[in-house]
XYZ file of C-alpha atoms in Angstrom:
783
model
C 110.204 125.078 115.369
C 113.159 127.721 114.698
C 115.731 127.552 111.957
C 119.198 129.876 112.766
C 121.834 130.159 110.809
C 124.923 128.865 112.482
C 126.996 132.635 112.240
C 123.827 135.107 111.919
C 124.643 138.387 113.362
C 122.476 140.423 115.115
C 119.809 137.883 115.139
C 118.410 136.426 119.158
C 116.504 133.126 117.875
C 116.245 132.258 122.071
C 113.340 129.832 122.576
C 110.481 132.758 124.178
C 110.419 131.736 127.877
C 113.446 133.469 128.884
C 112.049 133.630 132.469
C 111.840 129.903 132.802
C 114.987 127.601 133.066
C 115.636 125.767 129.554
C 116.770 122.558 128.956
C 118.479 121.929 125.170
C 117.321 118.583 124.588
C 120.452 118.434 121.956
C 120.708 116.127 119.118
C 124.167 115.720 117.746
C 125.998 112.901 115.851
C 130.007 113.824 116.265
C 132.333 115.686 117.998
C 131.594 119.417 115.093
C 128.035 119.160 115.652
C 128.328 119.330 119.339
C 130.054 122.513 119.433
C 128.094 123.982 117.038
C 125.291 123.930 118.971
C 127.398 124.695 122.011
C 128.115 128.309 119.595
C 125.178 128.956 118.923
C 124.197 128.177 122.286
C 127.014 130.627 123.753
C 126.530 133.672 120.506
C 122.370 133.309 121.823
C 121.820 133.203 125.181
C 120.547 136.137 127.365
C 122.266 137.703 129.713
C 121.239 136.133 133.104
C 119.238 133.078 131.463
C 119.629 130.020 133.127
C 119.566 126.699 130.557
C 121.698 123.359 130.684
C 122.074 120.890 127.467
C 121.499 117.438 127.500
C 122.495 115.436 125.051
C 120.144 112.674 123.708
C 120.908 109.621 122.139
C 122.209 110.571 118.340
C 119.694 110.116 115.679
C 122.218 109.348 112.812
C 123.933 106.993 111.429
C 127.743 108.271 112.201
C 126.574 108.333 116.133
C 128.912 108.350 118.468
C 128.353 106.568 121.625
C 125.053 105.717 122.822
C 124.632 107.897 126.073
C 122.922 106.867 128.615
C 119.457 108.938 130.272
C 120.870 109.539 133.215
C 121.257 113.186 132.408
C 118.277 113.788 131.112
C 116.393 112.022 134.635
C 118.403 114.777 136.074
C 117.418 117.758 134.329
C 113.616 116.552 133.878
C 113.454 116.217 138.114
C 114.352 119.845 138.751
C 110.785 120.578 138.482
C 107.682 121.020 135.787
C 108.281 124.562 134.837
C 111.303 123.770 133.316
C 110.919 124.298 129.310
C 112.525 121.596 127.296
C 113.740 122.633 123.652
C 114.896 120.110 120.846
C 117.708 121.368 119.022
C 120.379 119.486 116.376
C 122.543 120.655 113.500
C 120.533 120.483 109.653
C 122.700 120.081 107.191
C 122.793 120.475 103.281
C 120.332 123.594 103.067
C 119.430 124.520 99.551
C 117.538 128.127 100.342
C 115.605 129.071 96.911
C 116.062 125.191 95.522
C 112.454 123.659 95.841
C 114.593 120.037 95.473
C 117.739 118.532 95.469
C 118.238 115.313 93.620
C 121.636 113.918 94.521
C 123.658 112.700 92.037
C 125.964 109.027 91.352
C 128.989 111.739 91.955
C 127.031 112.673 95.760
C 126.872 108.806 96.173
C 130.548 107.918 95.347
C 132.408 111.419 96.541
C 130.354 112.836 99.022
C 127.882 110.716 100.349
C 123.985 111.910 102.147
C 124.274 116.146 102.525
C 122.066 116.281 104.822
C 124.758 114.075 107.275
C 127.983 114.680 105.872
C 130.835 112.651 106.958
C 133.253 114.186 109.067
C 135.323 116.252 106.253
C 133.011 117.499 104.166
C 131.118 118.912 107.349
C 134.664 120.996 108.241
C 134.464 122.071 104.425
C 130.755 123.123 104.504
C 131.196 125.082 107.686
C 134.498 126.969 106.814
C 133.154 127.381 103.116
C 129.367 127.040 102.956
C 127.670 128.019 105.691
C 124.806 129.222 104.471
C 124.259 125.231 103.836
C 124.104 124.332 107.720
C 121.977 126.302 110.323
C 121.023 124.987 114.148
C 117.067 124.348 114.114
C 114.839 124.111 117.014
C 111.526 122.090 117.239
C 108.606 122.509 119.428
C 109.406 123.516 122.839
C 107.513 122.140 125.961
C 107.578 122.427 129.619
C 108.431 118.960 131.567
C 105.247 119.424 133.238
C 103.630 119.719 129.574
C 105.267 116.721 128.109
C 104.389 114.529 131.605
C 100.678 115.255 131.342
C 101.042 113.925 127.627
C 103.520 110.974 128.053
C 100.403 109.654 130.982
C 97.543 110.764 128.565
C 99.792 108.510 125.651
C 99.928 105.388 127.953
C 96.292 104.952 128.625
C 95.343 105.580 124.515
C 98.626 104.449 122.720
C 99.414 101.130 124.158
C 103.013 101.146 122.190
C 104.048 104.467 124.550
C 107.698 104.116 125.965
C 106.918 103.441 129.864
C 109.811 105.402 131.065
C 108.903 109.031 131.230
C 113.290 109.832 129.941
C 112.998 106.888 127.218
C 109.710 109.336 126.357
C 110.966 112.700 126.612
C 113.723 111.817 123.709
C 111.942 110.060 121.592
C 109.493 112.812 121.273
C 112.082 115.092 121.097
C 113.783 113.338 118.551
C 110.576 112.846 116.888
C 109.742 116.724 117.281
C 113.184 117.398 115.302
C 112.464 115.535 112.432
C 108.844 117.373 112.162
C 110.425 120.398 111.864
C 113.263 119.105 109.628
C 110.799 118.125 107.294
C 108.392 120.876 107.146
C 111.652 123.090 106.258
C 112.816 120.216 103.359
C 109.529 119.368 102.208
C 106.601 116.359 103.300
C 108.481 113.593 100.591
C 110.711 113.522 103.225
C 108.525 111.888 106.592
C 110.110 108.760 107.275
C 109.651 106.731 109.467
C 112.234 107.035 112.438
C 113.410 104.966 115.756
C 110.689 101.875 115.345
C 112.424 99.470 117.128
C 112.552 102.407 119.801
C 109.256 102.666 119.982
C 107.963 99.482 119.542
C 110.012 97.072 121.753
C 110.232 99.874 124.420
C 106.575 100.515 124.877
C 104.723 98.586 127.602
C 102.194 96.943 125.448
C 104.678 95.250 123.088
C 105.861 93.954 125.841
C 103.270 92.852 127.143
C 101.673 91.212 123.581
C 104.862 89.455 123.289
C 104.354 87.806 127.635
C 101.139 86.857 126.069
C 102.484 85.362 122.700
C 104.781 83.057 125.490
C 102.059 81.898 127.349
C 99.705 80.620 124.191
C 102.247 79.136 122.638
C 104.555 77.720 125.706
C 107.973 78.797 124.694
C 110.165 80.724 126.862
C 109.439 85.181 127.204
C 113.028 85.587 126.646
C 113.204 83.241 123.902
C 110.332 85.564 122.422
C 111.320 88.718 122.886
C 115.183 87.899 121.275
C 113.625 86.435 118.585
C 110.884 88.982 118.062
C 113.469 91.493 117.674
C 115.144 89.921 115.124
C 111.815 89.833 112.973
C 111.280 93.514 113.730
C 115.241 94.082 111.733
C 113.794 91.490 109.163
C 110.639 93.110 108.439
C 110.842 97.023 109.204
C 112.131 99.736 107.152
C 114.748 101.796 107.262
C 114.023 104.792 104.933
C 117.001 107.370 104.582
C 115.730 111.199 102.697
C 119.060 110.691 100.963
C 118.595 107.581 99.333
C 114.538 109.109 98.770
C 116.532 111.823 96.462
C 119.088 108.337 95.101
C 116.055 106.119 94.443
C 114.661 109.005 92.685
C 116.991 109.006 90.174
C 117.649 105.634 89.741
C 113.948 104.993 89.087
C 113.973 107.683 86.183
C 117.017 106.492 84.882
C 115.762 103.044 85.012
C 111.993 103.560 83.785
C 113.447 106.172 80.953
C 115.463 102.975 79.314
C 112.265 101.519 77.655
C 109.616 104.549 78.739
C 108.664 107.766 77.337
C 109.882 110.633 80.039
C 106.364 111.863 81.302
C 104.607 109.670 83.043
C 100.577 110.341 82.689
C 98.929 110.867 85.377
C 96.045 113.047 86.932
C 98.235 116.261 88.477
C 94.429 116.799 90.111
C 93.003 113.607 91.567
C 96.489 112.614 93.156
C 96.224 116.377 94.784
C 92.845 115.224 96.125
C 94.809 111.903 97.292
C 97.848 114.399 99.041
C 94.771 116.339 100.562
C 93.170 112.928 102.475
C 96.848 111.597 103.875
C 97.200 115.290 105.727
C 93.685 113.635 107.715
C 93.970 109.859 107.191
C 96.188 107.220 106.846
C 96.856 105.866 102.865
C 96.953 102.526 101.707
C 98.015 102.912 97.859
C 96.488 99.906 96.008
C 98.129 98.927 92.427
C 97.136 96.692 89.957
C 100.192 94.696 89.467
C 101.214 94.122 85.752
C 104.887 95.067 85.905
C 108.178 94.920 87.146
C 108.262 98.542 86.472
C 104.885 99.498 88.629
C 106.111 100.271 91.802
C 109.054 102.496 90.044
C 106.560 104.050 88.081
C 104.313 105.121 91.203
C 107.493 106.081 93.416
C 108.256 108.738 89.947
C 104.740 109.714 90.199
C 104.636 110.854 94.770
C 108.195 111.764 94.343
C 107.231 114.257 91.799
C 104.806 115.410 93.326
C 106.748 116.061 96.711
C 104.506 112.629 98.451
C 106.707 110.687 100.934
C 107.300 107.532 99.559
C 105.337 104.692 100.471
C 106.585 101.773 102.906
C 105.655 98.937 100.784
C 104.697 95.323 101.756
C 107.835 93.321 99.481
C 107.961 89.459 99.352
C 110.862 88.351 101.134
C 112.724 87.170 97.870
C 113.287 90.623 96.587
C 115.428 90.712 99.804
C 118.582 90.242 97.809
C 122.278 91.872 98.076
C 122.681 94.983 96.823
C 118.607 95.372 95.654
C 116.896 94.286 99.253
C 119.046 97.046 101.441
C 118.687 99.510 99.311
C 115.264 98.954 98.565
C 114.654 98.385 102.420
C 116.453 102.547 102.949
C 113.822 103.258 100.258
C 110.790 101.652 102.266
C 110.298 98.836 101.483
C 109.342 96.640 104.145
C 110.215 93.007 103.506
C 107.228 89.647 104.533
C 108.137 86.072 104.650
C 105.835 84.431 102.066
C 104.435 81.931 104.710
C 104.492 82.927 109.013
C 100.679 80.552 109.185
C 102.388 79.322 112.957
C 104.677 81.539 113.680
C 102.315 83.402 116.003
C 105.537 85.834 117.491
C 106.226 87.158 113.669
C 102.343 87.435 113.351
C 102.553 89.676 116.628
C 105.755 91.500 115.238
C 104.342 92.282 111.652
C 100.613 93.185 113.783
C 102.475 95.718 115.899
C 104.345 97.014 112.941
C 100.947 97.699 110.657
C 99.775 99.146 113.542
C 102.748 101.706 114.228
C 102.699 103.250 110.324
C 98.644 103.549 110.141
C 99.082 104.970 113.635
C 101.683 107.851 112.212
C 99.944 108.009 108.795
C 103.238 106.437 107.156
C 101.268 105.876 103.776
C 101.449 101.878 102.537
C 101.158 100.209 99.467
C 101.379 96.046 98.222
C 99.732 94.416 95.736
C 96.249 93.325 96.200
C 97.225 90.175 94.010
C 99.874 88.951 95.687
C 102.130 88.813 92.521
C 102.402 90.015 88.828
C 99.826 89.232 86.439
C 100.670 86.686 83.805
C 97.832 87.125 81.849
C 96.529 90.774 81.704
C 94.220 90.238 83.560
C 93.343 91.751 87.371
C 94.198 88.352 89.726
C 92.628 87.069 91.951
C 93.134 89.459 95.239
C 95.026 88.115 98.264
C 93.557 88.886 102.127
C 97.034 88.997 103.913
C 98.130 92.923 103.891
C 94.170 93.682 103.962
C 93.231 91.725 106.968
C 96.385 92.925 108.779
C 95.020 96.374 107.808
C 91.599 96.226 108.401
C 92.530 94.194 111.615
C 94.407 97.267 112.878
C 91.784 99.884 111.797
C 89.272 98.112 113.382
C 90.942 97.829 116.789
C 91.739 101.573 116.938
C 95.071 102.366 115.586
C 94.467 105.085 113.364
C 90.811 107.349 112.812
C 90.384 106.462 108.942
C 92.283 104.691 106.370
C 91.600 105.468 103.383
C 92.158 102.937 100.562
C 93.768 104.183 96.923
C 92.960 101.828 94.237
C 95.263 102.238 90.924
C 96.053 101.376 87.258
C 99.779 100.963 85.950
C 98.777 100.551 82.064
C 101.419 101.055 79.259
C 101.825 100.991 76.119
C 103.899 97.637 76.258
C 105.807 95.977 78.807
C 108.710 94.506 78.696
C 107.507 91.557 81.302
C 104.685 89.651 78.302
C 107.439 87.343 76.960
C 108.461 85.708 80.315
C 104.604 86.049 81.243
C 104.017 84.305 78.421
C 106.947 81.712 78.580
C 105.118 80.699 82.235
C 101.618 80.186 80.596
C 103.221 77.328 78.266
C 104.882 75.675 81.560
C 108.147 77.746 82.163
C 108.926 78.291 85.625
C 108.983 81.532 86.418
C 112.818 83.196 86.791
C 113.961 83.103 90.909
C 114.420 87.103 91.780
C 117.819 87.629 91.876
C 121.007 89.819 91.279
C 121.072 88.557 87.563
C 117.215 88.280 87.156
C 117.823 92.423 87.594
C 120.819 92.496 85.498
C 118.355 91.120 82.821
C 115.145 93.221 83.026
C 117.870 96.000 82.828
C 118.916 94.773 79.519
C 115.531 94.330 77.713
C 114.607 97.792 78.476
C 117.361 98.989 75.915
C 113.800 98.814 73.381
C 111.441 101.291 73.214
C 108.139 100.221 74.894
C 106.102 103.825 74.300
C 104.370 105.479 77.847
C 103.374 104.673 81.434
C 99.927 105.818 82.423
C 98.815 105.807 86.188
C 95.514 105.967 86.540
C 94.375 106.985 90.144
C 90.387 105.037 91.098
C 88.283 106.377 93.499
C 88.998 105.765 97.046
C 87.510 103.966 99.467
C 87.322 104.447 103.136
C 87.392 101.815 105.982
C 85.600 103.860 108.311
C 82.310 103.264 105.766
C 82.966 99.789 105.100
C 83.690 98.494 108.349
C 83.182 98.412 111.596
C 85.550 98.448 114.604
C 85.901 95.637 117.505
C 83.253 95.838 119.578
C 85.416 96.819 122.787
C 85.634 93.353 125.254
C 84.381 91.584 122.368
C 86.112 89.200 120.541
C 85.646 89.517 116.577
C 83.580 86.416 114.414
C 86.836 85.403 112.357
C 84.137 84.563 109.901
C 82.067 87.560 109.283
C 85.559 89.631 109.800
C 86.700 87.472 106.989
C 83.751 87.690 104.360
C 83.613 91.237 104.675
C 87.399 90.906 103.633
C 86.600 89.452 100.701
C 83.859 92.231 100.103
C 86.281 94.875 100.536
C 89.201 93.185 98.315
C 86.931 92.742 95.892
C 85.459 95.982 95.487
C 88.548 97.121 95.229
C 89.726 95.255 92.741
C 86.597 96.311 90.443
C 87.457 99.454 91.222
C 90.928 99.637 89.846
C 89.322 97.802 86.955
C 87.039 100.582 86.206
C 90.322 102.900 86.054
C 92.436 100.749 83.954
C 92.242 103.070 80.820
C 91.588 101.676 77.257
C 95.208 102.063 74.979
C 95.821 101.559 71.384
C 97.678 98.916 71.711
C 95.188 96.521 73.762
C 92.361 97.439 71.194
C 94.422 97.077 68.445
C 95.247 93.381 69.869
C 91.427 92.816 70.503
C 90.912 93.035 66.765
C 93.618 90.622 65.351
C 93.086 88.444 67.735
C 89.320 88.030 66.723
C 91.061 87.515 63.001
C 91.158 83.689 63.223
C 94.895 82.976 62.421
C 94.507 84.500 59.067
C 96.636 87.459 58.121
C 95.551 91.150 57.455
C 95.830 94.395 56.423
C 96.398 97.539 58.495
C 92.674 98.655 56.552
C 91.193 95.502 57.685
C 92.320 96.006 61.105
C 91.196 99.488 61.298
C 87.839 98.342 59.915
C 87.237 96.053 62.758
C 88.320 98.282 65.300
C 85.456 100.998 64.250
C 82.658 98.675 66.059
C 84.941 98.958 69.324
C 85.834 102.192 68.803
C 82.086 103.734 68.319
C 81.022 100.848 71.914
C 84.378 102.807 74.033
C 83.473 106.306 73.070
C 79.110 105.473 73.572
C 79.815 103.712 77.051
C 82.005 106.663 77.886
C 84.984 104.005 78.921
C 88.491 105.056 80.357
C 91.075 105.599 77.351
C 94.619 106.855 77.504
C 94.445 109.436 75.006
C 91.781 109.972 72.271
C 91.515 106.780 70.405
C 92.459 108.125 66.897
C 92.051 104.456 65.537
C 90.006 105.854 63.270
C 92.558 106.921 61.284
C 94.545 104.060 59.485
C 97.574 105.540 59.587
C 97.664 105.472 63.293
C 96.676 101.646 63.018
C 99.150 101.068 61.208
C 101.776 102.648 64.208
C 99.940 100.421 66.541
C 100.441 97.287 64.443
C 104.602 98.143 63.818
C 104.841 99.162 67.276
C 104.000 95.438 67.965
C 105.726 94.103 64.801
C 108.983 95.873 66.327
C 109.126 93.421 69.927
C 108.010 90.143 67.929
C 104.238 90.277 69.156
C 103.017 90.631 65.313
C 104.643 89.660 62.208
C 104.675 91.551 59.431
C 105.088 90.686 55.928
C 106.155 92.942 52.810
C 106.809 93.098 49.516
C 103.921 91.551 47.926
C 100.867 92.924 45.897
C 99.899 94.706 50.207
C 101.492 94.669 53.467
C 99.434 92.327 55.813
C 100.132 91.238 59.533
C 99.159 88.661 61.693
C 100.464 87.656 65.119
C 103.291 86.153 65.560
C 104.062 82.232 65.880
C 104.158 81.315 69.374
C 102.753 85.126 70.351
C 99.260 84.530 71.165
C 99.465 84.373 74.302
C 101.530 87.578 74.103
C 99.183 89.641 72.434
C 96.578 88.087 74.334
C 97.828 89.767 77.742
C 97.414 93.485 76.174
C 93.959 92.419 74.691
C 93.009 91.075 78.112
C 93.989 94.308 80.218
C 90.486 95.812 79.018
C 88.557 92.500 78.720
C 86.171 93.435 81.926
C 84.963 96.025 80.008
C 83.646 93.677 77.444
C 82.492 90.471 78.887
C 79.178 91.304 79.910
C 78.238 91.654 76.434
C 80.324 88.275 75.249
C 78.360 86.557 78.012
C 75.082 88.049 76.564
C 75.513 86.787 73.070
C 76.445 83.146 74.764
C 73.295 83.788 76.558
C 70.918 84.510 73.343
C 72.036 81.864 71.312
C 71.853 79.273 74.279
C 68.257 80.664 74.622
C 67.267 80.927 71.006
C 65.616 77.361 70.928
C 63.726 77.968 74.205
C 60.199 77.636 74.078
C 60.315 80.904 76.424
C 63.656 82.256 74.957
C 62.516 85.576 77.653
C 62.864 83.062 80.494
C 65.547 81.121 79.398
C 68.010 83.702 78.751
C 68.556 84.698 82.962
C 69.412 81.036 83.862
C 71.755 80.996 80.351
C 73.667 84.022 81.745
C 73.705 82.789 85.285
C 75.211 79.448 84.503
C 77.772 81.427 82.435
C 78.479 83.682 85.138
C 78.975 80.877 87.473
C 81.513 79.120 85.065
C 83.485 82.053 84.931
C 83.684 82.987 88.266
C 86.700 82.082 88.378
C 87.888 84.775 85.403
C 86.475 87.881 86.185
C 84.942 89.301 89.012
C 81.517 89.663 89.126
C 79.078 92.150 91.168
C 76.759 90.661 93.191
C 73.519 88.658 91.375
C 71.284 91.749 91.546
C 73.769 94.112 90.429
C 74.943 92.064 87.592
C 71.841 91.386 85.902
C 70.668 95.315 85.945
C 74.353 95.841 84.205
C 73.699 92.794 81.614
C 70.071 94.303 81.158
C 72.059 98.214 80.108
C 74.968 96.047 78.193
C 71.836 93.946 76.365
C 69.891 97.485 75.849
C 72.376 99.070 74.958
C 72.506 97.297 71.741
C 68.589 97.005 70.468
C 66.631 98.829 73.068
C 63.406 96.554 73.004
C 65.185 93.482 73.738
C 62.839 91.910 76.418
C 59.634 93.110 73.728
C 61.938 90.963 70.760
C 62.691 88.397 73.160
C 58.791 87.820 74.165
C 58.173 86.730 70.805
C 61.034 84.498 70.630
C 63.396 85.986 68.528
C 66.703 85.904 70.464
C 68.601 85.883 67.207
C 67.761 89.072 66.229
C 69.061 90.592 68.947
C 71.859 88.848 69.261
C 72.507 90.104 65.227
C 72.323 93.848 66.820
C 75.366 93.534 68.622
C 78.229 95.185 67.650
C 81.113 94.302 67.639
C 80.786 91.069 68.217
C 83.230 90.275 71.434
C 82.207 86.326 72.525
C 84.603 84.729 70.052
C 87.912 87.318 71.093
C 86.958 87.264 74.672
C 85.338 83.735 75.579
C 86.821 81.236 73.169
C 90.049 80.978 74.635
C 88.690 80.517 78.315
C 86.369 77.343 77.491
C 88.649 76.103 75.323
C 90.925 76.011 77.616
C 88.120 74.625 80.325
C 87.537 71.752 77.463
C 90.821 70.960 77.552
C 90.725 70.257 81.597
C 87.637 68.335 80.888
C 88.928 66.268 78.523
C 91.994 65.495 79.870
C 89.512 64.877 83.745
C 87.180 62.460 81.407
C 90.710 60.618 80.085
C 91.217 59.872 84.177
C 90.633 57.095 86.110
C 87.386 58.397 87.902
C 88.105 55.713 90.735
C 91.165 57.930 91.707
C 91.500 61.178 93.330
C 93.072 63.946 90.562
C 95.956 65.937 92.015
C 95.796 69.228 89.750
C 99.276 69.863 88.787
C 99.253 66.694 87.504
C 95.987 67.497 85.933
C 97.680 70.730 84.457
C 100.965 69.391 83.377
C 98.859 66.457 81.070
C 96.184 69.351 80.010
C 99.164 71.367 78.657
C 100.570 68.353 76.952
C 96.791 67.379 75.319
C 96.479 70.999 74.479
C 99.481 70.748 71.784
C 97.553 67.988 70.679
C 94.532 69.538 70.316
C 95.950 72.192 68.521
C 97.992 69.862 66.647
C 95.038 67.830 65.331
C 93.208 72.165 65.042
C 90.135 70.864 67.509
C 90.776 73.811 69.117
C 91.038 77.172 67.336
C 92.691 79.121 69.675
C 96.653 78.781 70.077
C 96.302 80.832 73.702
C 93.662 78.664 75.728
C 96.584 76.519 75.711
C 97.815 78.331 79.415
C 98.524 77.383 82.236
C 96.626 80.391 84.076
C 93.259 79.723 82.501
C 93.591 76.179 83.505
C 94.233 76.695 86.900
C 91.072 78.365 86.722
C 88.988 75.373 84.800
C 90.611 72.475 87.426
C 89.443 75.126 90.957
C 85.942 75.148 88.797
C 85.914 71.691 87.856
C 87.627 71.032 92.066
C 84.720 73.409 93.523
C 82.307 70.866 91.506
C 83.796 68.092 93.493
C 85.143 66.469 89.786
C 88.537 66.140 91.250
C 87.210 63.557 93.773
C 87.077 59.648 92.564
C 84.101 57.819 92.580
C 82.123 55.237 90.834
C 81.086 55.406 87.434
C 78.958 58.065 88.282
C 81.561 60.326 88.920
C 82.877 59.180 85.324
C 79.138 60.359 83.860
C 79.532 64.040 85.431
C 83.189 64.517 84.052
C 81.832 63.727 80.901
C 78.202 66.025 81.763
C 80.981 68.988 82.537
C 82.727 68.625 79.037
C 79.501 68.298 77.048
C 78.611 71.601 78.065
C 82.538 73.417 77.570
C 81.559 71.895 73.927
C 78.441 73.155 73.560
C 79.560 76.255 74.647
C 82.239 76.678 72.915
C 79.728 75.746 69.443
C 77.850 78.513 70.614
C 81.163 80.471 70.012
C 82.002 79.179 66.686
C 77.869 79.792 65.494
C 79.181 83.330 66.877
C 81.705 84.269 65.050
C 80.491 82.848 61.873
C 78.202 85.400 62.238
C 80.833 87.903 62.537
C 82.784 86.468 59.553
C 79.090 87.009 57.470
C 78.981 90.593 58.439
C 82.325 91.797 57.016
């Protein structure tokens, strides 16, 4: 690569190989750029040297009329020894600066500094010549490129079928690489996607196979495929990368602190992996700010923007076009029976992985409404795994990411949806509401990178010539998604707000002082520190003033109500705010779930003839009840985790159980967590069970109707004080309970035996809630 000032006297940057005939593959988007390239050649051409100039189809948006490849075909036919040298004009150079973030004035008046309009080009050449230079890419002879083309046609199914098309594409890509080396890796963008894909023999052959399989006309399938590719593919722009970085910072700093907390060393290690393998960033999805936060962190560290899978619902004006130019590619919600669409999406993923463009998507599919990590969706993960198995790239590194917030602006909407409100559709008006909500302060953002996972270590390539086993493949993808979700949970840090809400939601409906909250937190802090759990910063909640500050932050957002003016200031979760408070608690419940299950299991086996023998069946039953709520390890691993959890509280627990003293083991638990974590779940399950019992047992039950009926029943039970937890009245919890009931066959109509099964299910839920009541009493006795 060479970088040559347009008018640098005394320097001869002519390509090596003067004895050969040189053919410049020139990329110029207008007459001025063409004159600059021709002038550079004329000034630097050695006497007696032979050279030609072939003008490639221009790559920039202000392109002159597209040129045919006839002149290139003629030049390529002159001999294998001809040296091909790509060349273009580079604009907007800022020597001595590491980065340049354009201002909004750039957008309004000047546009893209790397692709200025004609008038600005003239001004730069006349008054700022140091900001423009002629750039040459890596050179090669016709023979060398031809041999590469032949090899690529064998090993790369997407290689162009024509040699001239291949040379033009490689010349443009070489110039992109050369310019990126000059400007930095953050400007690595996918270019010429349509030309590269549609022009390949394998793409056309694949479309022919789709047409044959579906019985459709091949020409019609090709037209639709081109339309789908345009609908799906991102078209990132270096200017938009800078512009979006400025917009992202302006947006998130409206509501959050300027500095995002993250481990720079961890990110450096991930960047190093990205130099060798394809990367896929998989964040948990809590807030509308998630993508913005990760974008800001990557940009700040000079990493390229991710090609991010987005729902087609986000492709609305003016957001959609901007997102597409930043690297978002849009996917339809459903396309199960559209073979042409699936083929295009598959080949687009192949293209991105083969060229190591980093990917990003939310494994959960959408934002968590409860604060807990949602069950993963397998769609994009399946496409990526399938692409790797077919050999698109050497390896894919999955990067689990937790993005945590002190507080989020979405929590009110999440709570409303759990109470039965419909999700607001994304639109320009919706976007304005999100921006207005950021006028309040929400604290800090914390981005934590989990342990990366290499596909090559957990999957195997498809055997050559053999059809994959769909059932085995789906099971592997499910296990892979589970492992990524577990690693996201492990990386999720405990925030002061999440721990304070955990304490508040265990006090019943009684208001408490900051000092009482501080006392309730002591055992939690001891547990967190002893187990080495991740935290956002040192948990200084052993100071009542820090606890009061966290409570006041919740008061500012009306999650907590503060009562002043009496003899002491007291706090309680605000009216209709229990689901909002539970959201923050739920972001960390996975760290305490095993202990909560142990508490209920210990009390359940206390009256058994042999508590040591009865304990593990109790654990297994609770694990099965909660399988749609939490991510549990395989049975043997979970048993080991459970043993370690109980041993933390009582190292001699097995001997005590053997002597029949389960309650003594239980009393050693600090803190008690089952009434804080499991009560709302099992009370929600009890509501669903009672709603099922009230149904005609002879008829099948519609899940949506059952959820609506349970919501009404929850209001009744709360008014009658038949359940204690306000956050139990949640459609999200009802959905899990309905899945469990369906898994047990309880939604199907039947004879009177079906009624007995539903009644037995309700009795089981009622018995577990009674145990949790007893544990809460024990917590109250402890004080």
